[in-house]
Structures are given as structure tokens and as C-alpha cells.
Amino acid sequence: MGAAEHLAALLDLALPASCAGCGVVGVGWCADCAAALKVGPVRVRPRTDPGVPCWALAPYAGPARRAVLAAKERGRRDLAAPLGLAMAYGLARLRTPDRVLVVVPAPSRGASARRRGGDPVLRMARAAAGWLPDCRVVPMVRVWWGVRDSVGLTIGERQHNLRGRVSVRRGPLASLPSTVDTEVVVVDDVLTTGATARESVRALRAAGVETSAVLVTCSA
Ligand SMILES: [Zn+2]
């Protein structure tokens, strides 16, 4: 944690809670910002096509963008619950009835996730699954250490950075219910180029798991 993030975290402790989306004091996430995440999901088409339908709860702007950044960069763990609830609404609309829904968090770069106090996507996915019947989170896609943060990279650099580095963990894979009864959705906080989603879908397919959709909080 850098000095600025440390100061922000201290201020979060010292001051009354403020909405991560709009700054209103008194709550960590206000009703207006929550409503803004429940209008979708909308279909999005990233430049790097993952080969399955991609959906987003909101554009990468305004309260949704600020909330994702606060969860990711400022360690606002309290946002996992409201972001997870919004994701649960989206998943409920996308899922096929009478199937077990398997939610696979997109992989985070291990070192950066730890530095920021955990994996906000995994935390959000677990919060979402808590609201849904017949839903399990299976964090089975990982990215090998050494992958740099994708911030500031071009599309080409991003794809090169991830190519062949995303893989499926065999232990969680073995715990999956039979494929005829399940539906797999990959979730992430932000969809930018689509490179992470595509490599995740590709790795799952290589392991014999077909992904039915990608759902993200924000699409850039
Ligand atoms: Zn707000």
C-alpha cells in the first residue's frame, strides 16, 4: 500500500462512511448508486472477442467506476456486499432456469491482489452467490505470477502479457457438478479490451468447461 492509499484508508476509518459512488456522507453505498447498477445488464462487445456473450451492469463511468476503483485500489471491502448484490441481479437475469450456476471469478494478478488487501472480484462473486439459489463460486482460473498489471498497456501488449499464462486449477475443476446440469459464467469488475475474459474462456474450454457468458460490473 502506497502512502496515498494508506492515508485514504486511515481517513476511511476516521471519518463517517461516505458513498463510494457519489460521496454522500453516512453510508458506504447509497440507494441512488445502487439503483444505477440495477438497470442492466446490457450486452457489450469488447474489441477482443471472448467468443461468448458479454454483459455489463454499467458503463465504466460515474458511480460504478468509482466504486470498482475504491474496491480495487483503496481496499474498500465494504463494497463487496452492494456490488455483489448488483451482480446477483444481473446473474439472475442471465442464468438458465433449473441449472446450477457456477460463477468463475476472472483471475487477478496475485501480487497486486495481495498488495491491495485481497481479491475484490472473488469477494464480490461470493457476495453475489449468497443471494442466489443453486449458485456456487468456483475460483478455478488463475494467472501465473509475473504478469504485470495491465494498466497503461496497449491491447497488443495486454494480450501478449496474458497469452498462455491463464490456466485452470485442477482441484476446483474436479469439484464441479456434471456439465449437463451446470452453467458457467465468468465474472469480473471491469471489461476493457476483453483480453482477460478471452483468456479465461479459452483456459476453461481447454479444461473441458464451456462458458455461457461473461458478466462484469463495468465495461470501458
Ligand atoms: Zn452514492
mmCIF file of C-alpha atoms and ligand atoms in Angstrom:
data_model
loop_
_atom_site.group_PDB
_atom_site.id
_atom_site.type_symbol
_atom_site.label_atom_id
_atom_site.label_comp_id
_atom_site.label_asym_id
_atom_site.label_seq_id
_atom_site.Cartn_x
_atom_site.Cartn_y
_atom_site.Cartn_z
ATOM 1 C CA MET A 1 0.000 0.000 0.000
ATOM 2 C CA GLY A 2 1.432 3.352 -1.027
ATOM 3 C CA ALA A 3 1.379 6.461 1.113
ATOM 4 C CA ALA A 4 -1.675 7.895 -0.646
ATOM 5 C CA GLU A 5 -3.664 4.665 -0.301
ATOM 6 C CA HIS A 6 -2.592 4.382 3.314
ATOM 7 C CA LEU A 7 -3.814 7.887 4.044
ATOM 8 C CA ALA A 8 -7.093 7.182 2.260
ATOM 9 C CA ALA A 9 -7.581 4.029 4.312
ATOM 10 C CA LEU A 10 -6.911 5.945 7.524
ATOM 11 C CA LEU A 11 -9.395 8.630 6.502
ATOM 12 C CA ASP A 12 -11.985 5.947 5.790
ATOM 13 C CA LEU A 13 -11.559 4.786 9.369
ATOM 14 C CA ALA A 14 -11.510 8.244 10.915
ATOM 15 C CA LEU A 15 -14.390 9.877 9.030
ATOM 16 C CA PRO A 16 -18.022 8.883 8.776
ATOM 17 C CA ALA A 17 -18.638 6.485 5.898
ATOM 18 C CA SER A 18 -19.207 8.108 2.544
ATOM 19 C CA CYS A 19 -20.735 6.606 -0.567
ATOM 20 C CA ALA A 20 -18.011 5.242 -2.822
ATOM 21 C CA GLY A 21 -20.105 6.193 -5.833
ATOM 22 C CA CYS A 22 -21.158 9.780 -5.171
ATOM 23 C CA GLY A 23 -19.564 10.819 -1.891
ATOM 24 C CA VAL A 24 -22.765 11.362 0.086
ATOM 25 C CA VAL A 25 -21.938 11.029 3.780
ATOM 26 C CA GLY A 26 -23.482 8.450 6.057
ATOM 27 C CA VAL A 27 -23.478 5.255 4.005
ATOM 28 C CA GLY A 28 -20.810 3.318 2.153
ATOM 29 C CA TRP A 29 -23.042 2.857 -0.871
ATOM 30 C CA CYS A 30 -26.224 4.883 -1.296
ATOM 31 C CA ALA A 31 -29.607 3.885 -2.714
ATOM 32 C CA ASP A 32 -29.204 6.073 -5.816
ATOM 33 C CA CYS A 33 -25.890 4.471 -6.725
ATOM 34 C CA ALA A 34 -27.317 1.021 -6.043
ATOM 35 C CA ALA A 35 -30.214 1.759 -8.398
ATOM 36 C CA ALA A 36 -27.790 2.796 -11.140
ATOM 37 C CA LEU A 37 -26.314 -0.718 -11.131
ATOM 38 C CA LYS A 38 -29.663 -2.488 -11.416
ATOM 39 C CA VAL A 39 -30.811 -1.234 -14.814
ATOM 40 C CA GLY A 40 -28.861 -3.817 -16.815
ATOM 41 C CA PRO A 41 -27.182 -5.958 -17.633
ATOM 42 C CA VAL A 42 -26.513 -4.633 -21.109
ATOM 43 C CA ARG A 43 -24.775 -6.529 -23.883
ATOM 44 C CA VAL A 44 -21.266 -5.263 -24.625
ATOM 45 C CA ARG A 45 -18.801 -6.129 -27.346
ATOM 46 C CA PRO A 46 -15.161 -5.827 -26.324
ATOM 47 C CA ARG A 47 -12.544 -5.386 -29.036
ATOM 48 C CA THR A 48 -11.003 -8.729 -28.114
ATOM 49 C CA ASP A 49 -13.909 -11.123 -28.584
ATOM 50 C CA PRO A 50 -14.041 -13.806 -25.869
ATOM 51 C CA GLY A 51 -16.354 -15.854 -28.127
ATOM 52 C CA VAL A 52 -19.260 -15.848 -25.661
ATOM 53 C CA PRO A 53 -21.857 -13.146 -24.930
ATOM 54 C CA CYS A 54 -20.509 -10.378 -22.682
ATOM 55 C CA TRP A 55 -22.698 -8.298 -20.394
ATOM 56 C CA ALA A 56 -22.096 -5.324 -18.120
ATOM 57 C CA LEU A 57 -24.074 -3.851 -15.242
ATOM 58 C CA ALA A 58 -22.949 -0.328 -16.117
ATOM 59 C CA PRO A 59 -20.534 1.656 -18.253
ATOM 60 C CA TYR A 60 -17.100 2.352 -16.801
ATOM 61 C CA ALA A 61 -18.087 5.826 -15.632
ATOM 62 C CA GLY A 62 -19.673 7.653 -12.740
ATOM 63 C CA PRO A 63 -20.576 5.867 -9.500
ATOM 64 C CA ALA A 64 -19.948 2.355 -10.844
ATOM 65 C CA ARG A 65 -16.424 3.225 -11.954
ATOM 66 C CA ARG A 66 -15.647 4.969 -8.671
ATOM 67 C CA ALA A 67 -16.953 2.004 -6.677
ATOM 68 C CA VAL A 68 -14.880 -0.500 -8.641
ATOM 69 C CA LEU A 69 -11.779 1.628 -8.186
ATOM 70 C CA ALA A 70 -12.441 2.082 -4.472
ATOM 71 C CA ALA A 71 -12.814 -1.677 -4.020
ATOM 72 C CA LYS A 72 -9.723 -2.400 -6.093
ATOM 73 C CA GLU A 73 -7.338 0.423 -5.264
ATOM 74 C CA ARG A 74 -8.436 1.597 -1.843
ATOM 75 C CA GLY A 75 -9.326 -1.687 -0.209
ATOM 76 C CA ARG A 76 -12.973 -0.760 0.369
ATOM 77 C CA ARG A 77 -14.058 -4.260 1.389
ATOM 78 C CA ASP A 78 -17.485 -2.983 2.408
ATOM 79 C CA LEU A 79 -18.315 -2.570 -1.286
ATOM 80 C CA ALA A 80 -18.263 -6.323 -1.913
ATOM 81 C CA ALA A 81 -21.781 -6.628 -0.491
ATOM 82 C CA PRO A 82 -23.522 -3.964 -2.620
ATOM 83 C CA LEU A 83 -21.505 -4.761 -5.751
ATOM 84 C CA GLY A 84 -22.232 -8.449 -5.148
ATOM 85 C CA LEU A 85 -25.947 -7.746 -4.796
ATOM 86 C CA ALA A 86 -25.941 -5.823 -8.081
ATOM 87 C CA MET A 87 -24.109 -8.701 -9.728
ATOM 88 C CA ALA A 88 -26.651 -11.135 -8.296
ATOM 89 C CA TYR A 89 -29.436 -9.188 -10.044
ATOM 90 C CA GLY A 90 -27.522 -9.446 -13.302
ATOM 91 C CA LEU A 91 -26.797 -13.143 -12.888
ATOM 92 C CA ALA A 92 -30.435 -13.850 -12.027
ATOM 93 C CA ARG A 93 -31.480 -12.268 -15.321
ATOM 94 C CA LEU A 94 -28.879 -14.084 -17.402
ATOM 95 C CA ARG A 95 -29.000 -17.571 -15.937
ATOM 96 C CA THR A 96 -30.850 -20.517 -17.391
ATOM 97 C CA PRO A 97 -33.592 -21.834 -15.078
ATOM 98 C CA ASP A 98 -33.125 -25.229 -13.459
ATOM 99 C CA ARG A 99 -29.372 -25.282 -13.794
ATOM 100 C CA VAL A 100 -26.681 -24.921 -11.165
ATOM 101 C CA LEU A 101 -24.942 -21.630 -11.779
ATOM 102 C CA VAL A 102 -21.158 -21.797 -11.449
ATOM 103 C CA VAL A 103 -19.605 -18.367 -11.082
ATOM 104 C CA VAL A 104 -15.940 -18.196 -12.007
ATOM 105 C CA PRO A 105 -14.127 -15.021 -10.936
ATOM 106 C CA ALA A 106 -11.717 -13.746 -13.560
ATOM 107 C CA PRO A 107 -8.148 -14.196 -12.338
ATOM 108 C CA SER A 108 -6.413 -11.376 -10.558
ATOM 109 C CA ARG A 109 -2.687 -10.817 -10.668
ATOM 110 C CA GLY A 110 -1.658 -12.443 -7.403
ATOM 111 C CA ALA A 111 0.823 -9.895 -6.170
ATOM 112 C CA SER A 112 -1.337 -6.869 -6.851
ATOM 113 C CA ALA A 113 -4.393 -8.515 -5.292
ATOM 114 C CA ARG A 114 -2.497 -9.167 -2.084
ATOM 115 C CA ARG A 115 -0.997 -5.698 -2.026
ATOM 116 C CA ARG A 116 -4.494 -4.236 -2.198
ATOM 117 C CA GLY A 117 -5.793 -6.367 0.638
ATOM 118 C CA GLY A 118 -7.379 -9.312 -1.131
ATOM 119 C CA ASP A 119 -9.194 -10.056 -4.342
ATOM 120 C CA PRO A 120 -12.221 -7.755 -4.738
ATOM 121 C CA VAL A 121 -13.642 -9.783 -7.640
ATOM 122 C CA LEU A 122 -13.637 -13.011 -5.630
ATOM 123 C CA ARG A 123 -15.197 -11.209 -2.680
ATOM 124 C CA MET A 124 -17.904 -9.682 -4.895
ATOM 125 C CA ALA A 125 -18.618 -13.049 -6.544
ATOM 126 C CA ARG A 126 -19.077 -14.701 -3.157
ATOM 127 C CA ALA A 127 -21.423 -11.936 -2.056
ATOM 128 C CA ALA A 128 -23.433 -12.383 -5.266
ATOM 129 C CA ALA A 129 -23.683 -16.150 -4.868
ATOM 130 C CA GLY A 130 -25.016 -15.648 -1.356
ATOM 131 C CA TRP A 131 -28.162 -14.127 -2.855
ATOM 132 C CA LEU A 132 -28.783 -16.812 -5.484
ATOM 133 C CA PRO A 133 -30.214 -20.311 -5.169
ATOM 134 C CA ASP A 134 -28.209 -23.145 -6.731
ATOM 135 C CA CYS A 135 -25.172 -20.981 -7.265
ATOM 136 C CA ARG A 136 -21.559 -21.728 -6.459
ATOM 137 C CA VAL A 137 -18.395 -19.704 -6.781
ATOM 138 C CA VAL A 138 -15.507 -21.772 -8.095
ATOM 139 C CA PRO A 139 -12.318 -19.697 -8.266
ATOM 140 C CA MET A 140 -10.564 -22.066 -10.632
ATOM 141 C CA VAL A 141 -8.937 -19.732 -13.139
ATOM 142 C CA ARG A 142 -5.577 -18.313 -12.227
ATOM 143 C CA VAL A 143 -2.931 -16.255 -13.878
ATOM 144 C CA TRP A 144 0.698 -17.058 -13.353
ATOM 145 C CA TRP A 145 2.714 -14.686 -11.224
ATOM 146 C CA GLY A 146 4.931 -12.293 -13.039
ATOM 147 C CA VAL A 147 2.177 -10.857 -15.145
ATOM 148 C CA ARG A 148 2.372 -7.119 -14.895
ATOM 149 C CA ASP A 149 -0.646 -5.024 -14.132
ATOM 150 C CA SER A 150 -2.459 -4.314 -17.368
ATOM 151 C CA VAL A 151 -2.861 -0.621 -16.538
ATOM 152 C CA GLY A 152 -1.276 1.505 -19.231
ATOM 153 C CA LEU A 153 -0.623 -1.340 -21.656
ATOM 154 C CA THR A 154 -1.830 -1.328 -25.253
ATOM 155 C CA ILE A 155 -4.244 -4.000 -26.457
ATOM 156 C CA GLY A 156 -1.414 -5.881 -28.104
ATOM 157 C CA GLU A 157 0.756 -5.711 -25.004
ATOM 158 C CA ARG A 158 -2.143 -6.831 -22.853
ATOM 159 C CA GLN A 159 -2.853 -9.874 -24.989
ATOM 160 C CA HIS A 160 0.815 -10.767 -25.146
ATOM 161 C CA ASN A 161 1.058 -10.299 -21.399
ATOM 162 C CA LEU A 162 -1.729 -12.819 -20.725
ATOM 163 C CA ARG A 163 -1.348 -15.283 -23.585
ATOM 164 C CA GLY A 164 -0.694 -18.749 -22.263
ATOM 165 C CA ARG A 165 -0.445 -17.533 -18.673
ATOM 166 C CA VAL A 166 -4.048 -18.143 -17.659
ATOM 167 C CA SER A 167 -4.797 -21.673 -16.540
ATOM 168 C CA VAL A 168 -7.347 -23.745 -14.655
ATOM 169 C CA ARG A 169 -6.654 -25.179 -11.227
ATOM 170 C CA ARG A 170 -7.343 -28.893 -11.254
ATOM 171 C CA GLY A 171 -8.612 -29.191 -7.671
ATOM 172 C CA PRO A 172 -11.555 -26.793 -8.018
ATOM 173 C CA LEU A 173 -12.224 -28.144 -11.517
ATOM 174 C CA ALA A 174 -12.688 -31.630 -10.105
ATOM 175 C CA SER A 175 -15.317 -30.285 -7.680
ATOM 176 C CA LEU A 176 -17.646 -29.110 -10.461
ATOM 177 C CA PRO A 177 -21.049 -30.745 -10.820
ATOM 178 C CA SER A 178 -21.685 -32.601 -14.077
ATOM 179 C CA THR A 179 -21.659 -30.320 -17.084
ATOM 180 C CA VAL A 180 -25.201 -31.142 -18.212
ATOM 181 C CA ASP A 181 -26.615 -29.632 -15.019
ATOM 182 C CA THR A 182 -24.445 -26.561 -14.844
ATOM 183 C CA GLU A 183 -23.933 -23.235 -16.469
ATOM 184 C CA VAL A 184 -20.676 -21.310 -16.139
ATOM 185 C CA VAL A 185 -20.463 -17.520 -16.059
ATOM 186 C CA VAL A 186 -17.136 -15.702 -15.766
ATOM 187 C CA VAL A 187 -17.371 -12.506 -13.718
ATOM 188 C CA ASP A 188 -15.009 -9.566 -13.418
ATOM 189 C CA ASP A 189 -15.058 -5.990 -12.205
ATOM 190 C CA VAL A 190 -14.032 -4.235 -15.415
ATOM 191 C CA LEU A 191 -14.071 -5.299 -19.039
ATOM 192 C CA THR A 192 -11.689 -3.185 -21.069
ATOM 193 C CA THR A 193 -10.126 -4.888 -24.065
ATOM 194 C CA GLY A 194 -11.666 -8.273 -23.281
ATOM 195 C CA ALA A 195 -8.253 -9.936 -23.120
ATOM 196 C CA THR A 196 -8.669 -11.292 -19.581
ATOM 197 C CA ALA A 197 -12.147 -12.613 -20.378
ATOM 198 C CA ARG A 198 -10.969 -14.233 -23.587
ATOM 199 C CA GLU A 199 -8.010 -15.962 -21.945
ATOM 200 C CA SER A 200 -10.255 -17.148 -19.099
ATOM 201 C CA VAL A 201 -12.839 -18.590 -21.507
ATOM 202 C CA ARG A 202 -10.040 -20.170 -23.535
ATOM 203 C CA ALA A 203 -8.422 -21.772 -20.475
ATOM 204 C CA LEU A 204 -11.759 -23.117 -19.251
ATOM 205 C CA ARG A 205 -12.516 -24.582 -22.691
ATOM 206 C CA ALA A 206 -9.106 -26.239 -22.764
ATOM 207 C CA ALA A 207 -10.044 -27.849 -19.451
ATOM 208 C CA GLY A 208 -13.373 -29.058 -20.859
ATOM 209 C CA VAL A 209 -15.567 -26.344 -19.348
ATOM 210 C CA GLU A 210 -17.775 -24.287 -21.663
ATOM 211 C CA THR A 211 -18.541 -20.737 -20.544
ATOM 212 C CA SER A 212 -22.025 -19.450 -21.344
ATOM 213 C CA ALA A 213 -21.451 -15.753 -20.647
ATOM 214 C CA VAL A 214 -19.178 -13.100 -19.189
ATOM 215 C CA LEU A 215 -20.694 -10.594 -16.748
ATOM 216 C CA VAL A 216 -18.780 -7.574 -15.475
ATOM 217 C CA THR A 217 -19.633 -4.672 -13.212
ATOM 218 C CA CYS A 218 -18.364 -2.081 -15.692
ATOM 219 C CA SER A 219 -17.494 -2.055 -19.352
ATOM 220 C CA ALA A 220 -14.966 0.509 -20.514
HETATM 221 ZN ZN ZN B 1 -23.959 7.214 -3.931
#
